[in-house]
mmCIF file of C-alpha atoms in Angstrom:
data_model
loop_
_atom_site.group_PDB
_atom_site.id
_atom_site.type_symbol
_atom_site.label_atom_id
_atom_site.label_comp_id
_atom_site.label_asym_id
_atom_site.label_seq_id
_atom_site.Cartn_x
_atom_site.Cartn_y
_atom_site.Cartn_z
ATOM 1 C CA UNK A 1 -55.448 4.614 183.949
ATOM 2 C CA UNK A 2 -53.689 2.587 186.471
ATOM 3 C CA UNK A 3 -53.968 -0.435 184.124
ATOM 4 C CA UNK A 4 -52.448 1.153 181.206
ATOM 5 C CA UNK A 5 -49.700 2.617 183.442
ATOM 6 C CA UNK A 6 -48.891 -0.729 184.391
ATOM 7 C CA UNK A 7 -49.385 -2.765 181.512
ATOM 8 C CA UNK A 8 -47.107 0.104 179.319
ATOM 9 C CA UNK A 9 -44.629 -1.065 181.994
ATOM 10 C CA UNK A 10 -44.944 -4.774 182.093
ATOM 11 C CA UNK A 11 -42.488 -5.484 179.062
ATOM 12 C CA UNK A 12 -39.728 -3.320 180.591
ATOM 13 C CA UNK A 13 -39.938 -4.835 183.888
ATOM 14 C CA UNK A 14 -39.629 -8.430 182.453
ATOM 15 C CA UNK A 15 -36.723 -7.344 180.137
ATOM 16 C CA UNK A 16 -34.789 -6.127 182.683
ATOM 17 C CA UNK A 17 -35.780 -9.302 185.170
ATOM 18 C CA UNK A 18 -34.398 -11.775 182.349
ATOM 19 C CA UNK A 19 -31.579 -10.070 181.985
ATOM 20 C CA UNK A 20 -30.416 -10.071 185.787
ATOM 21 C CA UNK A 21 -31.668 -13.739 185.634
ATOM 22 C CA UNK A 22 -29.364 -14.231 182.082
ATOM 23 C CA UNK A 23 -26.511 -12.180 184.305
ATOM 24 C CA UNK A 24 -27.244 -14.765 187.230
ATOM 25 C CA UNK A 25 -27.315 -18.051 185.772
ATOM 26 C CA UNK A 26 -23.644 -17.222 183.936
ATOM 27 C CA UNK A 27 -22.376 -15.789 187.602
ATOM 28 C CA UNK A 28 -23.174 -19.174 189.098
ATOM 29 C CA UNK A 29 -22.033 -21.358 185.797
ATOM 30 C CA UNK A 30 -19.255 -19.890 184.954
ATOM 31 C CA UNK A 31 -15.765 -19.082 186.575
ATOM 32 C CA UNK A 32 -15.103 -15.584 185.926
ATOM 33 C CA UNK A 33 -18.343 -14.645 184.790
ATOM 34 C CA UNK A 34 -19.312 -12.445 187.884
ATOM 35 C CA UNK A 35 -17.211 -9.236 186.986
ATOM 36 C CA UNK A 36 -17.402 -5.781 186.936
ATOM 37 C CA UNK A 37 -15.203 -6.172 183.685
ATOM 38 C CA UNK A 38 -17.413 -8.935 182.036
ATOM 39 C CA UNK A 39 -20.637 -6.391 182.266
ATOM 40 C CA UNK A 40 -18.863 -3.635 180.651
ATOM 41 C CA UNK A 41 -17.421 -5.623 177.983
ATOM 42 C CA UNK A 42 -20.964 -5.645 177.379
ATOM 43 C CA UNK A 43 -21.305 -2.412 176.538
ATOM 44 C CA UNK A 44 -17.489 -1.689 174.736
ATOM 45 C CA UNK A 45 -18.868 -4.758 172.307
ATOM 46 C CA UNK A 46 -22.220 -3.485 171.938
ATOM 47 C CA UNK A 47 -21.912 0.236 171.732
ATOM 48 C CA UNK A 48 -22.370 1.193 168.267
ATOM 49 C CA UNK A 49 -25.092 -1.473 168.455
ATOM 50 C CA UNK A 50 -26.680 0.893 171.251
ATOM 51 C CA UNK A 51 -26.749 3.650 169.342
ATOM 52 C CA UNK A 52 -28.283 2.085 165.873
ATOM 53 C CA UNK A 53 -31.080 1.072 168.092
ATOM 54 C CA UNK A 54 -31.382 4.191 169.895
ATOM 55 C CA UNK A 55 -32.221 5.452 165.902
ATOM 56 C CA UNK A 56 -34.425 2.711 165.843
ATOM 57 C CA UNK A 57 -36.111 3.272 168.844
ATOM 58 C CA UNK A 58 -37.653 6.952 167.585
ATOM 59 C CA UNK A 59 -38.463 4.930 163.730
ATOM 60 C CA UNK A 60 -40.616 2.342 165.743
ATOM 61 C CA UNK A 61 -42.259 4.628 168.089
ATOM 62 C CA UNK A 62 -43.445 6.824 165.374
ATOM 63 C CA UNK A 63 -44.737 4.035 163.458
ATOM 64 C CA UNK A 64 -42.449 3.219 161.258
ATOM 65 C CA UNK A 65 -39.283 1.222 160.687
ATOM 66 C CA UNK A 66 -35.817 1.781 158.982
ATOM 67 C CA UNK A 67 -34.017 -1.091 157.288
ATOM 68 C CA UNK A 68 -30.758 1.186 156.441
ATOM 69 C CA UNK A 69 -28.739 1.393 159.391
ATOM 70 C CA UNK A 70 -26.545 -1.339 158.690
ATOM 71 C CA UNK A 71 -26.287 -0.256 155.049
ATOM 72 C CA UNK A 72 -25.664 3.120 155.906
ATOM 73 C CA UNK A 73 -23.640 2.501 159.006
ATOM 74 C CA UNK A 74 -21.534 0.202 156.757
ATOM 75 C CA UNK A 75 -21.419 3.380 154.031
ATOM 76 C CA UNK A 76 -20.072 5.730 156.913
ATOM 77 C CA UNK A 77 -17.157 3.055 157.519
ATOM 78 C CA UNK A 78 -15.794 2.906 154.191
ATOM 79 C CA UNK A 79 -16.245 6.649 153.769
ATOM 80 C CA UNK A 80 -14.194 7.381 156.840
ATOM 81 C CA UNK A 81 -11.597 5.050 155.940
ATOM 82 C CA UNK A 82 -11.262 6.243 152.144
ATOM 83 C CA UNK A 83 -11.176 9.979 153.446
ATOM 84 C CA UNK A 84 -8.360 9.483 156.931
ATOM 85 C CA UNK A 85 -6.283 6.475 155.042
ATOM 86 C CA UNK A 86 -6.339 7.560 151.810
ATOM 87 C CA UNK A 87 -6.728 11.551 151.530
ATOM 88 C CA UNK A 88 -5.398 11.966 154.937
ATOM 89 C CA UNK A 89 -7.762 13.993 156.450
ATOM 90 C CA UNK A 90 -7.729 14.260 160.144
ATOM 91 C CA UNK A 91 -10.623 12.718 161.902
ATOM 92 C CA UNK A 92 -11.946 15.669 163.517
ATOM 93 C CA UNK A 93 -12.677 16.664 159.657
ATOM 94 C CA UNK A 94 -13.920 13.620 158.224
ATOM 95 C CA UNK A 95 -16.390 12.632 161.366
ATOM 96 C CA UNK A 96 -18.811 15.419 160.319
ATOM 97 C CA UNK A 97 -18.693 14.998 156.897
ATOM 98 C CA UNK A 98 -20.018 11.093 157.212
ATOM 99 C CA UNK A 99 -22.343 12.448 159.918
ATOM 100 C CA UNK A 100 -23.660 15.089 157.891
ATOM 101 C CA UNK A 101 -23.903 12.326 155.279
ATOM 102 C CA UNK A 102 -26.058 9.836 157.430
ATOM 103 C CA UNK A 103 -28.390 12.333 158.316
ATOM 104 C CA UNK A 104 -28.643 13.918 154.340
ATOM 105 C CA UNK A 105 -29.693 10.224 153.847
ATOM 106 C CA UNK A 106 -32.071 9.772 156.292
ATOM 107 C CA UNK A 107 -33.821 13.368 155.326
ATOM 108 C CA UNK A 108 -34.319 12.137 151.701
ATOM 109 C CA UNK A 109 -35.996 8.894 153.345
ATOM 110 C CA UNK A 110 -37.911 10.658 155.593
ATOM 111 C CA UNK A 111 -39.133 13.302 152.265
ATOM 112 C CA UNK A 112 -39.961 10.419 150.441
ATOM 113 C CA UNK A 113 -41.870 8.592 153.161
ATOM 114 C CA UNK A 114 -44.071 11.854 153.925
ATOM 115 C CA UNK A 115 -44.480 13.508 151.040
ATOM 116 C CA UNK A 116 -45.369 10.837 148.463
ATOM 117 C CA UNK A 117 -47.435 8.309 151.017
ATOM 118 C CA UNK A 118 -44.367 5.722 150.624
ATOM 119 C CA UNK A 119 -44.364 2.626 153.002
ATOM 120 C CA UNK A 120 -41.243 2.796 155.350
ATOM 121 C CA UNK A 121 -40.451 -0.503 154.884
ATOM 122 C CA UNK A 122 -40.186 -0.283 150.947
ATOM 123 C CA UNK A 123 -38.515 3.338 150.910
ATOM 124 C CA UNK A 124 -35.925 2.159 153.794
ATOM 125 C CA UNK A 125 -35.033 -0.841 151.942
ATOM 126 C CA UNK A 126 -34.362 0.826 148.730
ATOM 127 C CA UNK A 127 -31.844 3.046 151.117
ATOM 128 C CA UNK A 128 -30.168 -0.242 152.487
ATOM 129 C CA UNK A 129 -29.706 -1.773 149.082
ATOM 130 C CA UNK A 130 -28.539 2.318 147.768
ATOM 131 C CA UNK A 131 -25.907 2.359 150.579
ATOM 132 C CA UNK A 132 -24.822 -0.933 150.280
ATOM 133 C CA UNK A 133 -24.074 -0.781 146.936
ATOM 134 C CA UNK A 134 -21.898 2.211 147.296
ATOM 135 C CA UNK A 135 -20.048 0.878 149.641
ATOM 136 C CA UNK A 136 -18.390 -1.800 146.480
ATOM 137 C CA UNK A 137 -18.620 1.598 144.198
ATOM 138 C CA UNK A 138 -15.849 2.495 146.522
ATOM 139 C CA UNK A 139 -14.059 -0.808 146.949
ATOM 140 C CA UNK A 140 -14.618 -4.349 146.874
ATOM 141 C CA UNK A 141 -12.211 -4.485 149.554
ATOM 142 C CA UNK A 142 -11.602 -3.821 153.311
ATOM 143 C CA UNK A 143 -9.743 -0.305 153.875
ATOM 144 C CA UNK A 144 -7.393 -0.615 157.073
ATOM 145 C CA UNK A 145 -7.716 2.625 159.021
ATOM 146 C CA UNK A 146 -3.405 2.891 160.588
ATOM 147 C CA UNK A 147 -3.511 6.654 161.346
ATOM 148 C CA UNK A 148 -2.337 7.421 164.740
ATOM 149 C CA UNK A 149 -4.920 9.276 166.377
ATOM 150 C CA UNK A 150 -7.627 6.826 164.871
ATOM 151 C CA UNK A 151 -5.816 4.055 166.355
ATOM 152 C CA UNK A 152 -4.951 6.282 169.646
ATOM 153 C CA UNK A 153 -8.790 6.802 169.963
ATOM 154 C CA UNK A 154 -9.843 3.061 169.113
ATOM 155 C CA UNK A 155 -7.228 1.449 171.644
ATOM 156 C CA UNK A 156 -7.849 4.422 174.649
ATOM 157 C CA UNK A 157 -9.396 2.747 178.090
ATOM 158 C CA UNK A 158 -10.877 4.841 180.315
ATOM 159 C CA UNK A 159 -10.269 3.239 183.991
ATOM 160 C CA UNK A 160 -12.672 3.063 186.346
ATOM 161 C CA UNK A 161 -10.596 1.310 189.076
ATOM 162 C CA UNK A 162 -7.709 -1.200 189.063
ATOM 163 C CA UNK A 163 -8.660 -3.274 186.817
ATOM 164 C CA UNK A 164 -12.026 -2.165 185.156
ATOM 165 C CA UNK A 165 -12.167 0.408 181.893
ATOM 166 C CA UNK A 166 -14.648 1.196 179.417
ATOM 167 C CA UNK A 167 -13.383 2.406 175.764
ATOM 168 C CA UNK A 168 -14.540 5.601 174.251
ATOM 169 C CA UNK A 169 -17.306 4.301 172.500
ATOM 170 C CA UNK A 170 -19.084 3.437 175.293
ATOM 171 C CA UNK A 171 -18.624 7.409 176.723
ATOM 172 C CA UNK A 172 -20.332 8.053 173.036
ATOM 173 C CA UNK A 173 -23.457 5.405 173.342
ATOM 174 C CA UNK A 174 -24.139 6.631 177.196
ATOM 175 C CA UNK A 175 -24.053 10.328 175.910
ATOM 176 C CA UNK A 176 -26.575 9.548 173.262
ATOM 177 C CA UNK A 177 -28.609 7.501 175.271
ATOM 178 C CA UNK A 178 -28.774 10.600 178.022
ATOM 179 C CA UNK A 179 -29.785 12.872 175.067
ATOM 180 C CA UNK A 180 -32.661 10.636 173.741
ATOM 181 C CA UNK A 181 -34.083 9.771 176.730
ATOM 182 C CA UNK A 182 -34.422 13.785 177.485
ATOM 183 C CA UNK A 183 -35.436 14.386 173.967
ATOM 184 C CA UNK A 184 -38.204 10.811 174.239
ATOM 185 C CA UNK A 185 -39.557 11.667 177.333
ATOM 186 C CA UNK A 186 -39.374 15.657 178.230
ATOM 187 C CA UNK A 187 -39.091 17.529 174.496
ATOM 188 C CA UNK A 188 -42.117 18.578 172.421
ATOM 189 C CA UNK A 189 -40.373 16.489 169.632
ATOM 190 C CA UNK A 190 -40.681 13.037 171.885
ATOM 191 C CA UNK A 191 -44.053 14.065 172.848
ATOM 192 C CA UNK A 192 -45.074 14.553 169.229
ATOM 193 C CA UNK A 193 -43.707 11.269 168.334
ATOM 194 C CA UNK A 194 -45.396 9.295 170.689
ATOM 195 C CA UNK A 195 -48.135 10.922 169.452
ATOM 196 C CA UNK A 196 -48.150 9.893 166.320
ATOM 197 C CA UNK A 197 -47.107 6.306 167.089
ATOM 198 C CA UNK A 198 -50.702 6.132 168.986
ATOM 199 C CA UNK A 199 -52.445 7.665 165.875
ATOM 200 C CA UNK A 200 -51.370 9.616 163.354
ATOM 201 C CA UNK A 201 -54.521 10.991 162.435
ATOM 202 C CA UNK A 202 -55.631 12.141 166.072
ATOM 203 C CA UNK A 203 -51.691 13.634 166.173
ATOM 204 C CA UNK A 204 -53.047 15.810 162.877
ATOM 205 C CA UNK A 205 -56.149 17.040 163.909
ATOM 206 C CA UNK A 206 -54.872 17.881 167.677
ATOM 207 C CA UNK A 207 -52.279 20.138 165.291
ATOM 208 C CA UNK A 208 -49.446 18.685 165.998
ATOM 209 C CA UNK A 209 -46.366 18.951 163.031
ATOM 210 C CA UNK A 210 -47.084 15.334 161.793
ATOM 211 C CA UNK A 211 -44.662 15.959 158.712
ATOM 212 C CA UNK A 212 -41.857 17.804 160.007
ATOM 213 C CA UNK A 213 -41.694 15.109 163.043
ATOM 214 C CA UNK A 214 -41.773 12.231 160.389
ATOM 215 C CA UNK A 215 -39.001 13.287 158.202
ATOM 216 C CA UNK A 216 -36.786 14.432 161.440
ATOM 217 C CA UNK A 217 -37.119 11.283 163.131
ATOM 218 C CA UNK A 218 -35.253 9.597 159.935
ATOM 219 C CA UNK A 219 -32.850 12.201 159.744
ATOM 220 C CA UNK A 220 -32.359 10.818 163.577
ATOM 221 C CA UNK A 221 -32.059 7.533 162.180
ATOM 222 C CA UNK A 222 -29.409 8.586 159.583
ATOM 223 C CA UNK A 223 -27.311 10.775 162.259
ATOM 224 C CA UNK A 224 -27.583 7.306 164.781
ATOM 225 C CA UNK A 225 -26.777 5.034 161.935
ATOM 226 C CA UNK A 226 -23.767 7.266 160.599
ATOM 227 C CA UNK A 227 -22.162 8.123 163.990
ATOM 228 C CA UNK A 228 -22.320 3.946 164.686
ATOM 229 C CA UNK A 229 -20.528 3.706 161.655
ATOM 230 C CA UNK A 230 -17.810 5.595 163.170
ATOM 231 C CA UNK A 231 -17.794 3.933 166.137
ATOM 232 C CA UNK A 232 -17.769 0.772 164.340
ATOM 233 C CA UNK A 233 -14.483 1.908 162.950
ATOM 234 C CA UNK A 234 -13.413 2.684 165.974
ATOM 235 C CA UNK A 235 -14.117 -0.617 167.247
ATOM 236 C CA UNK A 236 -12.665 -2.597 163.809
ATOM 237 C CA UNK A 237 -10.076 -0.353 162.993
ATOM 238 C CA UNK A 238 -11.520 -0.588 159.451
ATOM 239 C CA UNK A 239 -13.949 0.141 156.579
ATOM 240 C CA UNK A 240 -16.007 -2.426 154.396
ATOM 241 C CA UNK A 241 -19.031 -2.846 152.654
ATOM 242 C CA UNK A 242 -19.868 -6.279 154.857
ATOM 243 C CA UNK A 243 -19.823 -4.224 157.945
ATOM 244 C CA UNK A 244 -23.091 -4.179 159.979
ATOM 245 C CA UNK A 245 -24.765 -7.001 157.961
ATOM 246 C CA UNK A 246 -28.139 -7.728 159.658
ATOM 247 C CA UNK A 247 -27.808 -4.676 161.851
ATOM 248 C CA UNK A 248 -31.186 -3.366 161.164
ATOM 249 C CA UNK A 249 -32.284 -6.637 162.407
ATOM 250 C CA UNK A 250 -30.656 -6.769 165.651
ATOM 251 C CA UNK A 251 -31.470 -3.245 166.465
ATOM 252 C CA UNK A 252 -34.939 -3.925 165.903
ATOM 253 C CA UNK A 253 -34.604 -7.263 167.781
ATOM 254 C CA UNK A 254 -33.532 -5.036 170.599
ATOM 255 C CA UNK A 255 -36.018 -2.300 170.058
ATOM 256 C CA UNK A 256 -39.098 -4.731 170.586
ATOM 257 C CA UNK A 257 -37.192 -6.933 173.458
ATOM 258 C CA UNK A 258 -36.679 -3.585 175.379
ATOM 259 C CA UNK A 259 -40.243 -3.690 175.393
ATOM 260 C CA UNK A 260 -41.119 -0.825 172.269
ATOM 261 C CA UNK A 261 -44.313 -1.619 170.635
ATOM 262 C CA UNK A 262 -43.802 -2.554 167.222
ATOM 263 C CA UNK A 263 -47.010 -0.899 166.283
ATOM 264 C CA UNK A 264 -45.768 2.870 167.772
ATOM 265 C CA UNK A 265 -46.624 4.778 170.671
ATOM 266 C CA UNK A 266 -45.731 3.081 173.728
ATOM 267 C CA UNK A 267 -42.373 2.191 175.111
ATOM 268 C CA UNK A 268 -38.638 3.408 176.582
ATOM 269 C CA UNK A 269 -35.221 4.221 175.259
ATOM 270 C CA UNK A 270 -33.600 2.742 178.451
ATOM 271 C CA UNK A 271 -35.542 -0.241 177.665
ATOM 272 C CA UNK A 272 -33.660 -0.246 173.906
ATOM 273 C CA UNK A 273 -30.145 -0.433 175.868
ATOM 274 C CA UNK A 274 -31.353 -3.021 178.348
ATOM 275 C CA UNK A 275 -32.744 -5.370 174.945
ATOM 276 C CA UNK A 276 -29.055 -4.604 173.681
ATOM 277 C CA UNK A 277 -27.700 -5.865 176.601
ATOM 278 C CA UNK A 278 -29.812 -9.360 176.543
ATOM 279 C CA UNK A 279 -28.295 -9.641 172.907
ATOM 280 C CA UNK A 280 -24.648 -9.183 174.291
ATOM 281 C CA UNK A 281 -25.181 -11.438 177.432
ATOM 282 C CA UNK A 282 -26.297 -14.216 175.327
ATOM 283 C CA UNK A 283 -23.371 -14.341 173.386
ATOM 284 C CA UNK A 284 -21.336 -14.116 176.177
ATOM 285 C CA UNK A 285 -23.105 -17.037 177.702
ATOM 286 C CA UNK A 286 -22.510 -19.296 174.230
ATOM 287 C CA UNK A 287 -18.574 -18.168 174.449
ATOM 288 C CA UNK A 288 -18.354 -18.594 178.540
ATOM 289 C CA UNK A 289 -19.668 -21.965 177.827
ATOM 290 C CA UNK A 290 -17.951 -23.708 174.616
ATOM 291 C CA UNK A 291 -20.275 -25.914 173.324
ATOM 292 C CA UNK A 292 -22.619 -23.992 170.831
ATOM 293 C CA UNK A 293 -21.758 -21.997 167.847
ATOM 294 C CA UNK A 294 -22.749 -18.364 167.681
ATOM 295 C CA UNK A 295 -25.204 -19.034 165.651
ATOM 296 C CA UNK A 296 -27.336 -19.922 168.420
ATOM 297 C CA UNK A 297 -27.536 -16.244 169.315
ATOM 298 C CA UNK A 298 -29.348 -16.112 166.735
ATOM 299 C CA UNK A 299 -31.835 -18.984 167.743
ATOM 300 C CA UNK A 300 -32.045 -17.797 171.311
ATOM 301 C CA UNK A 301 -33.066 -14.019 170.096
ATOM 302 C CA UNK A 302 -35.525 -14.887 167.781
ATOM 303 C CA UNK A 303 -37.258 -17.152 170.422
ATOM 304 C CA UNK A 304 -36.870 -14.459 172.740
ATOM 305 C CA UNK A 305 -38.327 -12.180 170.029
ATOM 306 C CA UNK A 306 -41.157 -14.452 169.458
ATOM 307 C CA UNK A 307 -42.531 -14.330 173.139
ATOM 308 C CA UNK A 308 -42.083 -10.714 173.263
ATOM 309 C CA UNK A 309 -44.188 -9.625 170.741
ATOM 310 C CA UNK A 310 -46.636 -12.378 171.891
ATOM 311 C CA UNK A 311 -46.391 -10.382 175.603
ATOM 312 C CA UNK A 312 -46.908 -7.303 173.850
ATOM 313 C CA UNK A 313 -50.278 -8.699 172.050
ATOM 314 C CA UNK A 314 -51.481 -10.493 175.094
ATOM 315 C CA UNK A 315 -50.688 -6.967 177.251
ATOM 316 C CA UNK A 316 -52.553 -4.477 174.183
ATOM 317 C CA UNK A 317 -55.597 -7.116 174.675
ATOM 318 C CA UNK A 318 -55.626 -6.790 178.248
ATOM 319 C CA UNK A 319 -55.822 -3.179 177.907
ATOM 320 C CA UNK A 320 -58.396 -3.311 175.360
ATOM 321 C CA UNK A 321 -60.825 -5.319 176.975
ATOM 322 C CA UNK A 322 -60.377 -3.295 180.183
#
């Protein structure tokens, strides 16, 4: 028991040691870099990213994966901008509308995936390529949001001292995270999803409401992906159908880097915000330093992404042979 304990907390442990190694290099690098203003921009940049993955988290440790977020995340933009820019409705109004809408779409993914035996993978891709295409069904083009309280709300800072702030969206991805680690780790519902991450069959015959906790975790999915659409326009100021491209990828990225098995069953929501922050501190090490393009995020996480899931093989051996 001790084993698994420890091996179940290996991948977290070495997440969160790279990234106050990551966090160390750039303090001794860089000029500047050591700042209680540079770690937050972490989070204000990565926020909505935060709580995508937070959605993702719940898909993974069930077993399964979502490709939509970024599709319907992207969705969620334009809608918001069409309705506050264009109809004028206030955004107290149109916020749960496009919520309501994320999480309509994640229940029909979630029916699908239970009740007719439908892969994840192929039912959540036909939702990315759904939402994506409604997005140019609505307009080929970006929609500027320029209502006052949208823009009041998007350019607010929250101070924290002199010279330190946070933005709103951050306040948003911390609430959510709070929530899902209480709903993850002390709720029925987390229990039950853990559950069937392990095995779904054992999770049946113990009694356990296999279908009901399937379809709600991808309503989950749909509310996370539609409420970081929202922040997104928060943070852009805008809606388009380009929005979010490769999302889903990044969230997942940061699922399995915050050490989440991509199998189901074992893992942590904080360790989905620490793999978030790994993806933010890398780019901010490319931009500190001046010499790379950003596509070498992308080079770095996929290595990084590589020698997790390696970890997490090596650790599930380990275990096994014990």
């Amino acid at each position: 028991m001790k084993l698994a304990l420890h091996s179940r907390n290996v991948p977290l442990a070495v997440t969160t040691g790279l990234f106050c190694l990551m966090f160390a290099y750039g303090s001794f690098s860089y000029d500047g870099f050591f700042s209680t203003q540079v770690f937050l921009n972490l989070l204000i940049d990565n926020a909505f990213l935060v709580v995508a993955a937070i959605g993702m988290t719940f898909v993974i440790l069930s077993g399964g994966i979502d490709l939509s977020i970024g599709a319907v995340a992207a969705l969620t933009t334009m809608v918001s901008a069409m309705l506050v820019q264009q109809h004028h409705w206030s955004l107290w109004t149109a916020t749960p509308l496009v919520l309501a809408m994320g999480m309509l779409f994640g229940l029909v993914m979630g029916v699908l995936i239970h009740s007719f035996r439908l892969q994840p993978f192929i039912v959540t891709l036909g939702g990315m390529f759904l939402a994506r295409g409604l997005c140019y069904v609505l307009s080929i083009d970006s929609i500027s949001i320029t209502d006052p309280l949208y823009t009041e709300v998007s350019q607010h800072k929250i101070m924290l001292g002199a010279e330190t702030f946070i933005s709103i969206n951050v306040v948003i991805a911390l609430v959510v995270l709070a929530a899902a680690i209480f709903v993850a780790h002390y709720s029925r519902f987390g229990r039950t999803i853990y559950a069937i991450g392990g095995n779904e069959r054992s999770a049946s015959l113990m009694g356990l409401p296999v279908g009901r906790s399937k379809i709600l975790v991808y309503t989950l999915s749909g509310f996370c992906s539609a409420l970081c659409g929202v922040m997104l326009t928060f943070y852009m100021l805008s809606g388009y159908g380009l929005h979010a491209q490769g999302m889903e990828l990044d969230a997942i990225a940061a699922v399995v880097i915050g050490g989440t098995l991509l199998t189901g069953g074992s893992g942590y929501v904080a360790g989905t915000l620490v793999g978030v922050l790994i993806l933010g501190i890398i780019q901010s090490l490319l931009m500190f330093d001046g010499r790379f393009s950003s596509w070498w995020t992308r080079i770095a996480v996929g290595a990084l992404l590589c020698l997790f899931c390696i970890m997490q093989r090596m650790l599930e051996r380990k275990k096994a042979s014990a």
